[in-house]
């Protein structure tokens, strides 16, 4: 059984109100199933809708500040520039798809889509 679920949502409500509805439904589902939400702590846009729904259900979300800090350290360690003063060329669509197929998450992406869409 899933005990924790890490979610990333946009900081805007989206162009279609169905996105906010889906975030709300997911939040209620997580709360009722006792699944803890792991996220970066944002409370605006779709992420805020999701976090508020989880909180309303009584299951406090997990704010992985340590995870975010480690990720930020890795980004800086790789020489990536968050201020984009040395911006790199964007990846081609084919390269993005290749990386997605090679990702360990590729094993569960279709299942996640089905859960979120149904």
Coordinates of C-alpha atoms in Angstrom, one line a residue:
X1 CA 0.0 0.0 0.0
X2 CA 1.2 3.5 -0.8
X3 CA 1.9 5.5 2.4
X4 CA 3.4 8.6 0.9
X5 CA 2.9 10.3 -2.5
X6 CA 5.1 13.0 -3.9
X7 CA 3.2 15.5 -6.1
X8 CA 4.3 18.4 -8.2
X9 CA 1.6 20.8 -9.5
X10 CA 1.8 24.2 -11.2
X11 CA 1.6 27.4 -9.2
X12 CA -1.3 28.7 -11.3
X13 CA -4.8 27.4 -11.4
X14 CA -4.4 26.3 -15.0
X15 CA -6.5 27.4 -18.0
X16 CA -9.2 24.8 -17.5
X17 CA -11.1 24.6 -14.2
X18 CA -11.1 20.8 -14.5
X19 CA -7.4 20.9 -13.3
X20 CA -8.4 22.4 -10.0
X21 CA -11.2 19.9 -9.7
X22 CA -8.8 17.0 -10.3
X23 CA -6.3 18.4 -7.7
X24 CA -9.2 18.8 -5.2
X25 CA -10.3 15.2 -5.9
X26 CA -6.8 13.8 -5.5
X27 CA -6.4 15.7 -2.3
X28 CA -9.6 14.3 -0.8
X29 CA -8.6 10.8 -2.0
X30 CA -5.2 11.0 -0.4
X31 CA -6.8 12.3 2.9
X32 CA -9.5 9.6 3.0
X33 CA -7.0 6.8 2.2
X34 CA -4.5 8.1 4.8
X35 CA -1.8 8.7 2.1
X36 CA 0.6 11.4 3.1
X37 CA 1.3 14.2 0.6
X38 CA 5.0 14.9 0.0
X39 CA 5.5 18.3 -1.7
X40 CA 7.7 21.4 -1.5
X41 CA 5.3 23.4 0.6
X42 CA 3.7 25.7 -2.0
X43 CA 0.2 26.9 -1.2
X44 CA -0.7 28.7 -4.5
X45 CA -2.3 27.5 -7.7
X46 CA -3.0 23.8 -8.2
X47 CA -0.5 22.8 -5.5
X48 CA -2.4 24.9 -3.0
X49 CA -5.7 23.4 -4.0
X50 CA -4.2 19.9 -3.5
X51 CA -2.5 20.7 -0.2
X52 CA -5.6 22.4 1.2
X53 CA -7.8 19.4 0.3
X54 CA -5.3 17.1 2.1
X55 CA -5.2 19.4 5.1
X56 CA -9.1 19.6 5.2
X57 CA -9.1 15.8 5.4
X58 CA -7.0 15.8 8.5
X59 CA -3.8 14.3 7.0
X60 CA -1.0 16.8 7.4
X61 CA 1.2 16.9 4.3
X62 CA 5.0 16.3 4.5
X63 CA 7.1 19.3 3.6
X64 CA 10.5 17.8 2.5
X65 CA 12.7 20.8 3.0
X66 CA 15.7 18.5 3.3
X67 CA 14.8 16.9 0.0
X68 CA 14.4 20.3 -1.7
X69 CA 17.7 21.5 -0.2
X70 CA 19.6 18.4 -1.4
X71 CA 18.1 18.8 -4.8
X72 CA 19.1 22.5 -5.0
X73 CA 22.6 21.5 -3.9
X74 CA 22.8 18.9 -6.7
X75 CA 21.6 21.5 -9.3
X76 CA 24.3 24.0 -8.2
X77 CA 26.9 21.2 -8.1
X78 CA 26.1 20.3 -11.7
X79 CA 26.8 23.8 -12.7
X80 CA 23.2 24.6 -13.6
X81 CA 22.4 28.2 -13.2
X82 CA 19.1 28.9 -11.6
X83 CA 19.2 32.6 -12.6
X84 CA 19.5 31.3 -16.3
X85 CA 22.5 33.6 -17.0
X86 CA 24.2 30.6 -18.7
X87 CA 21.0 29.1 -20.1
X88 CA 21.4 25.9 -22.0
X89 CA 19.7 24.9 -25.2
X90 CA 16.4 23.1 -24.6
X91 CA 16.3 19.4 -25.2
X92 CA 14.7 18.1 -28.4
X93 CA 11.4 16.3 -28.1
X94 CA 13.1 13.0 -29.0
X95 CA 15.6 13.4 -26.3
X96 CA 12.9 14.2 -23.7
X97 CA 11.0 11.1 -24.7
X98 CA 14.2 9.0 -24.6
X99 CA 14.9 10.2 -21.1
X100 CA 11.3 9.5 -20.0
X101 CA 11.5 5.9 -21.3
X102 CA 14.8 5.3 -19.4
X103 CA 13.5 6.8 -16.1
X104 CA 12.5 4.4 -13.3
X105 CA 9.2 6.2 -13.1
X106 CA 8.4 5.0 -16.7
X107 CA 7.2 1.8 -15.1
X108 CA 4.3 3.5 -13.3
X109 CA 3.5 6.5 -15.5
X110 CA 0.6 4.8 -17.3
X111 CA -0.9 3.6 -14.0
X112 CA -0.6 7.1 -12.5
X113 CA -2.4 8.5 -15.6
X114 CA -5.2 6.0 -15.2
X115 CA -5.6 6.8 -11.5
X116 CA -5.6 10.6 -12.1
X117 CA -7.9 10.5 -15.1
X118 CA -10.5 8.1 -13.7

